[in-house]
PDB file of C-alpha atoms in Angstrom:
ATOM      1  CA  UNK A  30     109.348  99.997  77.810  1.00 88.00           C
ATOM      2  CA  UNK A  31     106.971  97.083  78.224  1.00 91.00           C
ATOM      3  CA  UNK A  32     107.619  94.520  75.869  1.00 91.00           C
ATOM      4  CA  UNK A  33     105.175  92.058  74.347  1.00 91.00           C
ATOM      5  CA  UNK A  34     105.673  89.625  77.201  1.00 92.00           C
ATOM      6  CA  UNK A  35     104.183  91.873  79.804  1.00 94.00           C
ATOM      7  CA  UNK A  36     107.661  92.064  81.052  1.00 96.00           C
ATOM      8  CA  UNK A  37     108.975  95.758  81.559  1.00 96.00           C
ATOM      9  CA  UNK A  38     112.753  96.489  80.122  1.00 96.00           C
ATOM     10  CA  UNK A  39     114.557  99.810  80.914  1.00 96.00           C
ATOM     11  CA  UNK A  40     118.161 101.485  79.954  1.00 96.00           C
ATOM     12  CA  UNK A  41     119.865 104.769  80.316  1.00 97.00           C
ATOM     13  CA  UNK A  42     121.211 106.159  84.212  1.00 96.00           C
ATOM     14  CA  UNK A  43     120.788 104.127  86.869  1.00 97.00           C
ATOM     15  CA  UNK A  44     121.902 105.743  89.921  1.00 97.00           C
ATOM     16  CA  UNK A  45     119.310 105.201  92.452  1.00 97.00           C
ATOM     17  CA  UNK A  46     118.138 101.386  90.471  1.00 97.00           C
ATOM     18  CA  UNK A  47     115.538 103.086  88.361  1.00 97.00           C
ATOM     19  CA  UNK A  48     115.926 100.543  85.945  1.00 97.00           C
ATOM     20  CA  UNK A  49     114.648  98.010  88.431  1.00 97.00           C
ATOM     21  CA  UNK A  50     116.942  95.382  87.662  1.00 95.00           C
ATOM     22  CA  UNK A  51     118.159  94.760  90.972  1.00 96.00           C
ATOM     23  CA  UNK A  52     121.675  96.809  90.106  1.00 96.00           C
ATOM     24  CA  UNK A  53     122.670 100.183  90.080  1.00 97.00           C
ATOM     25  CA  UNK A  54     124.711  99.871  86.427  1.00 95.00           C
ATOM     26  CA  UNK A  55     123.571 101.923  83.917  1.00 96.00           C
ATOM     27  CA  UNK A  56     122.868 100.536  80.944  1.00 95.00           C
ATOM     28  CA  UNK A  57     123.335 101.627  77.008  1.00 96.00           C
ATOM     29  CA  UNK A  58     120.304  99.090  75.704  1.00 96.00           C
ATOM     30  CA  UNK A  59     118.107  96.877  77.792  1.00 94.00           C
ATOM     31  CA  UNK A  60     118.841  94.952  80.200  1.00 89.00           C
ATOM     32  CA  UNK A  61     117.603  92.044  81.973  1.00 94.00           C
ATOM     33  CA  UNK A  62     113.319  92.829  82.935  1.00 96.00           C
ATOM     34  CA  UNK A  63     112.025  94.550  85.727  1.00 97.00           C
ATOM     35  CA  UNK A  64     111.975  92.352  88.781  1.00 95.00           C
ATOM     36  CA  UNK A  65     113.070  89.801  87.013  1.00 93.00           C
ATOM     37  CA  UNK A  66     110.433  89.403  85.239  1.00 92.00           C
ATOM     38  CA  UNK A  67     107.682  90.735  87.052  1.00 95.00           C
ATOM     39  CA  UNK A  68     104.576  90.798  84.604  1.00 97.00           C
ATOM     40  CA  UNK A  69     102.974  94.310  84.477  1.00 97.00           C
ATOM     41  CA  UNK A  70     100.211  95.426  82.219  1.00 97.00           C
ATOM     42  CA  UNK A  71     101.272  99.008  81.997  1.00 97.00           C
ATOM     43  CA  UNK A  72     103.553 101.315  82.974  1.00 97.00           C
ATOM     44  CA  UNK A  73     103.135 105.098  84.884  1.00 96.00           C
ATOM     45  CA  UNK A  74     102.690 107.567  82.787  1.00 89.00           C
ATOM     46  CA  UNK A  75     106.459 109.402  83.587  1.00 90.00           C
ATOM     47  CA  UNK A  76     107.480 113.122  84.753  1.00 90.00           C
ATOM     48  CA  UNK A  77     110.137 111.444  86.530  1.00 92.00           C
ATOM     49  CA  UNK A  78     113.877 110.837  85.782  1.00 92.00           C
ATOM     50  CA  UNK A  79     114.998 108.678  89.051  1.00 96.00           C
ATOM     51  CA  UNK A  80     111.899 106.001  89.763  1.00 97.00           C
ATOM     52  CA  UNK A  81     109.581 104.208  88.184  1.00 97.00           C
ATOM     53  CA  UNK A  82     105.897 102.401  88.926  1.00 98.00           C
ATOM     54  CA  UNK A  83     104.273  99.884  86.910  1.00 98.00           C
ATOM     55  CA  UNK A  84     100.717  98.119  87.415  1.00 98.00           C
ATOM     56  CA  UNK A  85      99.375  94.545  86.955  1.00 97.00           C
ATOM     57  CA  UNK A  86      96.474  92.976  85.052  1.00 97.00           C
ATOM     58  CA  UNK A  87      94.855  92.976  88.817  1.00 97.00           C
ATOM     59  CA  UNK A  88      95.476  96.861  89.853  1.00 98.00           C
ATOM     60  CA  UNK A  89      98.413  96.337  91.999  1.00 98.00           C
ATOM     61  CA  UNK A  90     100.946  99.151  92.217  1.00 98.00           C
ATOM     62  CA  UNK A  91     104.967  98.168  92.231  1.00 98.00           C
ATOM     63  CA  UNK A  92     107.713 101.072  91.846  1.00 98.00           C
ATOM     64  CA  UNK A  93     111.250 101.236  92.412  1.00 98.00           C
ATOM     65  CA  UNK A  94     114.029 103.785  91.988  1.00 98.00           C
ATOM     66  CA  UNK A  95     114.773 106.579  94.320  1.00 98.00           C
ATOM     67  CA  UNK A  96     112.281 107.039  97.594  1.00 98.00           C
ATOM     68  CA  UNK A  97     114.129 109.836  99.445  1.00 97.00           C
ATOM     69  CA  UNK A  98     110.487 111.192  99.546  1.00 97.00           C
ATOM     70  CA  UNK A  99     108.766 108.018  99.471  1.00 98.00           C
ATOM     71  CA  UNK A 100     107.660 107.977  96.326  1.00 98.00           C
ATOM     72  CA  UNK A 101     107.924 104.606  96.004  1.00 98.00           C
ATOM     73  CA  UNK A 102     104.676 103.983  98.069  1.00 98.00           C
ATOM     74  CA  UNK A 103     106.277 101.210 100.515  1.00 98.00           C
ATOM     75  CA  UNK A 104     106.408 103.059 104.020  1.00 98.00           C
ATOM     76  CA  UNK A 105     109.902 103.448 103.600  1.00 98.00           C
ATOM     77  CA  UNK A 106     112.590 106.333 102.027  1.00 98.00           C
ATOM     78  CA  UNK A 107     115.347 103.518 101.201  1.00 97.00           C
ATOM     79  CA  UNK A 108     116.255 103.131  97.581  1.00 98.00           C
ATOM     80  CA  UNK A 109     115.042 100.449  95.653  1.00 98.00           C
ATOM     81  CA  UNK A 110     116.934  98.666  92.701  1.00 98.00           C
ATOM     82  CA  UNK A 111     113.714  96.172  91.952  1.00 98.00           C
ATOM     83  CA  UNK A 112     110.107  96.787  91.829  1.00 98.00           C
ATOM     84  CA  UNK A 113     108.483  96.716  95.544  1.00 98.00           C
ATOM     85  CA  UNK A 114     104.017  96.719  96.669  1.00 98.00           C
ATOM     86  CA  UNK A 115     103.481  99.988  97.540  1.00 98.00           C
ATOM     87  CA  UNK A 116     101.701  99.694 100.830  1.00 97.00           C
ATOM     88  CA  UNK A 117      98.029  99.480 100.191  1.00 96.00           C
ATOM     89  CA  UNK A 118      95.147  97.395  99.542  1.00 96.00           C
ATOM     90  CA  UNK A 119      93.866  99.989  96.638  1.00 97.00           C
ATOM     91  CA  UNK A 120      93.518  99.048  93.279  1.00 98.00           C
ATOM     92  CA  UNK A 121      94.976 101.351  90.397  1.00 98.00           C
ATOM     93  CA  UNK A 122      93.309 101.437  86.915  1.00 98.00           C
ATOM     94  CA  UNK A 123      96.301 103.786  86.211  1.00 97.00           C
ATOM     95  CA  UNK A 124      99.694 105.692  87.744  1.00 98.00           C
ATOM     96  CA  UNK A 125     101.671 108.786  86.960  1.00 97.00           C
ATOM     97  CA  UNK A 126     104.885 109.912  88.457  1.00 96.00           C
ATOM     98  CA  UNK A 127     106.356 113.075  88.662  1.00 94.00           C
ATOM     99  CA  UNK A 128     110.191 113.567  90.170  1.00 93.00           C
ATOM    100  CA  UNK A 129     109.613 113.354  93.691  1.00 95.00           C
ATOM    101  CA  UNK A 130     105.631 111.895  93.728  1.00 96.00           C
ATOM    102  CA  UNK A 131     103.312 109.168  92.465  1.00 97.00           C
ATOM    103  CA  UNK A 132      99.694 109.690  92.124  1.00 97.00           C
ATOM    104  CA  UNK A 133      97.277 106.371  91.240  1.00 97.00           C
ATOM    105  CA  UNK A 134      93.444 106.504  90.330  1.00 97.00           C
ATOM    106  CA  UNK A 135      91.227 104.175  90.954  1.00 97.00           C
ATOM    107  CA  UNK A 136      88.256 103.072  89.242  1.00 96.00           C
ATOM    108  CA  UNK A 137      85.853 104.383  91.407  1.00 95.00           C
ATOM    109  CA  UNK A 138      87.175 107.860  90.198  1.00 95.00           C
ATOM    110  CA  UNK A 139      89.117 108.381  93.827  1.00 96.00           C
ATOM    111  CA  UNK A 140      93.019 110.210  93.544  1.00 96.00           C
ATOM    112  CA  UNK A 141      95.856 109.240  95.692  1.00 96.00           C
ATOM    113  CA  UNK A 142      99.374 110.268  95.475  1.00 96.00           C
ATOM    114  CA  UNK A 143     102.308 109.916  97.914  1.00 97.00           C
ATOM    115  CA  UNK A 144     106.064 111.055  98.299  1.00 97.00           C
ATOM    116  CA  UNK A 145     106.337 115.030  98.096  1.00 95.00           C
ATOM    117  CA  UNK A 146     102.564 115.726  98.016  1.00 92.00           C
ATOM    118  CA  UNK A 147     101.770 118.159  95.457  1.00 88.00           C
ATOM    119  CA  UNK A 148     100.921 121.388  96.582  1.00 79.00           C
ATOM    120  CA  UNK A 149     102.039 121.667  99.587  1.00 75.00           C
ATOM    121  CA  UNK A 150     105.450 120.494 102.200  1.00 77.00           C
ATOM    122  CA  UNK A 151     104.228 117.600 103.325  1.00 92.00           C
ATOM    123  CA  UNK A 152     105.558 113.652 102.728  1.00 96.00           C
ATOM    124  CA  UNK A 153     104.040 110.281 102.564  1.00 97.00           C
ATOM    125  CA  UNK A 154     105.164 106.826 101.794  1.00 98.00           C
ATOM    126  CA  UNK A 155     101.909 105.507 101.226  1.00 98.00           C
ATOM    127  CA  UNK A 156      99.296 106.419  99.654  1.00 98.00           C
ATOM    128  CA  UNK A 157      97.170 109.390 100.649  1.00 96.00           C
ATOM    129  CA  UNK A 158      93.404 110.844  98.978  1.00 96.00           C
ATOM    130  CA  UNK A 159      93.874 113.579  97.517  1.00 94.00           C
ATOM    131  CA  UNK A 160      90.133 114.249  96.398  1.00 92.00           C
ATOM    132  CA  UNK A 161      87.078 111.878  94.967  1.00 92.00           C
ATOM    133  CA  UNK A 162      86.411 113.425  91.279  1.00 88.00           C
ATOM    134  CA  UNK A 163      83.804 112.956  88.796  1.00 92.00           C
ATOM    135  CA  UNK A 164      84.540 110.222  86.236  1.00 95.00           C
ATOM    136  CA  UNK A 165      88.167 110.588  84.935  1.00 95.00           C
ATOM    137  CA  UNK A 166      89.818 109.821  81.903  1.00 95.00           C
ATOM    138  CA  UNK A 167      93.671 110.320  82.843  1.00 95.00           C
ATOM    139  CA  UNK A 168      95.558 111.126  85.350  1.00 95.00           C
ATOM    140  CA  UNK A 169      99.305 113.332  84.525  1.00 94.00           C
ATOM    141  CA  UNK A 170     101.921 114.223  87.024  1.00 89.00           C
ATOM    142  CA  UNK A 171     104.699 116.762  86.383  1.00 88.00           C
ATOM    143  CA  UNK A 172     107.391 118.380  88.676  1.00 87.00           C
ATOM    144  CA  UNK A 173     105.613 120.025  91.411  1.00 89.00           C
ATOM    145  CA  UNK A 174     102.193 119.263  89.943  1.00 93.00           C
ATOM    146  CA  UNK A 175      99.797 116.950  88.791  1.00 94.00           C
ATOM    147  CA  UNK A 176      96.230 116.750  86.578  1.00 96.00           C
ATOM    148  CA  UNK A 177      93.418 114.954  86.054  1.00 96.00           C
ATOM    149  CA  UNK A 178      91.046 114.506  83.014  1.00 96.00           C
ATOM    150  CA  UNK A 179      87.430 114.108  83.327  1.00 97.00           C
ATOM    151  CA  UNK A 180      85.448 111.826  80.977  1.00 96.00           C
ATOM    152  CA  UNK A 181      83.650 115.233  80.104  1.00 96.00           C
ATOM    153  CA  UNK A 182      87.113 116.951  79.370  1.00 97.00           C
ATOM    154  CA  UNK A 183      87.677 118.946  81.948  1.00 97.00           C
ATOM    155  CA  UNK A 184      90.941 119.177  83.465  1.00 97.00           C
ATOM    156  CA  UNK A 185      91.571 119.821  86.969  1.00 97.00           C
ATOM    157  CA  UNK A 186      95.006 120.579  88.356  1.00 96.00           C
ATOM    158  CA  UNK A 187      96.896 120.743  91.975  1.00 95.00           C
ATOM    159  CA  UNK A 188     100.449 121.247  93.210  1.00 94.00           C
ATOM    160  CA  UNK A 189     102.884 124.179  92.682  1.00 93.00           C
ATOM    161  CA  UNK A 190     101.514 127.566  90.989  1.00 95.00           C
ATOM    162  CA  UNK A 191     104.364 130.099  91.196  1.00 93.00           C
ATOM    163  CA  UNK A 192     104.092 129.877  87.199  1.00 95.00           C
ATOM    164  CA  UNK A 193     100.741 129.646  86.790  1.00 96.00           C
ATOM    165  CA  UNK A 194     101.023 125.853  86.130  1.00 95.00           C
ATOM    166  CA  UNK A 195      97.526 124.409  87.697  1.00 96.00           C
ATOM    167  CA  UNK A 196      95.757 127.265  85.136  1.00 97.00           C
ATOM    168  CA  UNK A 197      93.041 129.222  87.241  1.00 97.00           C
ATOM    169  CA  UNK A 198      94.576 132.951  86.404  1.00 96.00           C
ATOM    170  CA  UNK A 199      96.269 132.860  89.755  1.00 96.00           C
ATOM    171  CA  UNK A 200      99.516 132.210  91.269  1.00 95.00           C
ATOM    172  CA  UNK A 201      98.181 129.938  94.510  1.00 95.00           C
ATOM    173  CA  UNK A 202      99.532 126.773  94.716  1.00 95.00           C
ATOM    174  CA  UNK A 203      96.569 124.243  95.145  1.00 94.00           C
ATOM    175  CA  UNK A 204      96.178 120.935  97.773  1.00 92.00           C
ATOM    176  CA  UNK A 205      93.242 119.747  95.777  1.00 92.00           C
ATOM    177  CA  UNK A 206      92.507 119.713  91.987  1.00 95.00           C
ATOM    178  CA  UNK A 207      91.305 122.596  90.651  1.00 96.00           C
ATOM    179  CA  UNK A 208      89.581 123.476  87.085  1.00 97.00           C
ATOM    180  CA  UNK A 209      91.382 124.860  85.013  1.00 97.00           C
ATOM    181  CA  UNK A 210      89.943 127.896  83.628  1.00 95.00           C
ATOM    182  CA  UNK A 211      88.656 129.122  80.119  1.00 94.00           C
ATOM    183  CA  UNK A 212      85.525 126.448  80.053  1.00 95.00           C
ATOM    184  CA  UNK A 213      88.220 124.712  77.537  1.00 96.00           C
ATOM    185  CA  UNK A 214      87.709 120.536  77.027  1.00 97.00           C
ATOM    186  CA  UNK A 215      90.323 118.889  76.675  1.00 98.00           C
ATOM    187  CA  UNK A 216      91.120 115.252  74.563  1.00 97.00           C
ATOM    188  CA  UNK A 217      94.086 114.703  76.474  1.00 96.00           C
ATOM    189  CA  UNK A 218      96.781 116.465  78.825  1.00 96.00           C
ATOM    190  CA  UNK A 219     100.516 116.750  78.857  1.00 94.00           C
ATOM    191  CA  UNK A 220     102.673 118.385  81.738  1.00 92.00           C
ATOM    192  CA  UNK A 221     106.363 119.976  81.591  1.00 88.00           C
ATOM    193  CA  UNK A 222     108.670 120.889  84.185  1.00 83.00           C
ATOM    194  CA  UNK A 223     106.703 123.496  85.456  1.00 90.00           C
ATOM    195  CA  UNK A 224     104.280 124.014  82.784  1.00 94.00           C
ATOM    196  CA  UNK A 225     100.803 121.924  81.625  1.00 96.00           C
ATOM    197  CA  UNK A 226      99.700 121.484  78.077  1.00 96.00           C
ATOM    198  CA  UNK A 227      96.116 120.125  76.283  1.00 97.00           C
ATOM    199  CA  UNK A 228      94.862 119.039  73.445  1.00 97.00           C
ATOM    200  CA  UNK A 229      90.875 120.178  72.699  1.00 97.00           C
ATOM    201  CA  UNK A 230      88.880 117.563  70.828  1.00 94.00           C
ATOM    202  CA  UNK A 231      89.546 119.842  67.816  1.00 95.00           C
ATOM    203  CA  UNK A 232      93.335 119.325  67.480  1.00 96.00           C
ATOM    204  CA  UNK A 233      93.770 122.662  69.293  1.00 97.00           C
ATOM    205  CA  UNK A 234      96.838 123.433  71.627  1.00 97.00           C
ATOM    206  CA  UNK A 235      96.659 125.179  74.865  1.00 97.00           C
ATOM    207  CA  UNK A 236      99.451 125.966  77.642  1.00 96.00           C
TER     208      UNK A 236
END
C-alpha cells in the first residue's frame, strides 16, 4: 500500500523480493518501505502476484520483484528485491501489471508494455509501443491480457483470446488493442485471470 508519506509498504510472500525491501523474507504485516523509502505517488494498478511497479510525482517508472520475462523494465531478467528505473526516458501518467508484463501510458495517450508482450511470444525488458490511442482514461493488465479505457468509454483490449477475453466475438488473440464489441461505454474496467469485466456509466455489469 502507499502510505501517507508517499512511501510504499508491502507484506505477504516474498519469494522473488516483491515486497521490494531489499530481502526475500516474507512478511505477516509491513515491513520496512519500498526502496527504503523511495517516494512514489502511486502504485500499478496489479494483476500480478510476484512484482511490483510504482511511479513518481515526475512520471518515472521503478518495479521490482521477479523479471524472468523482464517485466521489470531494466534490460535485464535478474530478480530484483528493491525498486530499479526501468530503462527509458518515457514518462508514465500511470502503470498496470499483469503476472509476467507491465504496460505504462503516457500522457500523450501512447501504450507501452514490456516482459511477455501480450498477445503474442515475444519478450522485452524495456519498454516497447504497443499502439498510439485516442485519449485514455485507464489502462488494466490481467494474465495474458491487457485494456485500455478511452475518455469516451470505449474499451479496447489485446493479448490472449482462447476465452474470448479481449471481447470482439472471436477467439484471435490480438497484438494491438482492439474494441471491444457491443458499442457498450464503459466507467471503468476490471480484468481476471483470463476474463475482463466493466462497469457502464449506469452501474451496469458486463463480462
Amino acid at each position: 500500500g502507499l502510505a501517507a508519506d508517499h512511501f510504499a509498504y508491502c507484506w505477504g510472500n516474498n519469494e522473488h523480493g516483491q515486497l521490494g525491501d531489499g530481502s526475500l523474507s516474507p512478511r505477516p504485516a509491513p515491513g520496512p518501505p519500498v526502496g527504503a523509502g523511495l517516494p512514489l505517488a502511486t502504485l500499478a494498478r496489479s494483476n500480478s502476484l510476484t512484482h511490483a511497479c510504482g511511479l513518481t510525482s515526475a512520471g518515472s517508472a521503478y518495479c521490482w520483484g521477479f523479471n524472468y520475462f523482464g517485466q521489470l523494465g531494466d534490460g535485464s531478467t535478474f530478480d530484483r528485491t528493491g525498486p530499479v528505473t526501468v530503462a527509458t526516458s518515457l514518462t508514465f501518467v500511470e502503470l498496470a501489471t499483469g503476472p509476467f508484463h507491465t504496460c505504462g501510458r503516457t500522457a500523450n495517450h501512447e501504450v507501452h508494455c514490456w516482459g511477455a508482450l501480450p498477445g503474442g511470444s515475444a519478450t522485452s525488458t524495456t519498454p516497447v509501443l504497443i499502439a498510439r490511442q485516442p485519449p485514455l482514461a485507464a489502462i488494466t493488465g490481467g494474465q495474458s491480457t491487457a485494456c485500455v479505457l478511452t475518455t469516451a468509454g470505449e474499451a479496447r483490449c489485446w493479448g490472449f483470446n482462447g476465452y474470448g477475453a479481449i471481447g470482439d466475438g472471436t477467439a484471435i488473440d490480438r497484438t494491438t488493442p482492439t474494441t471491444v464489441g457491443g458499442g457498450l461505454r464503459f466507467a471503468g474496467l476490471s480484468e481476471g485471470s483470463l476474463h475482463v469485466c466493466g462497469v457502464t456509466h449506469d452501474g451496469r455489469m458486463y463480462c
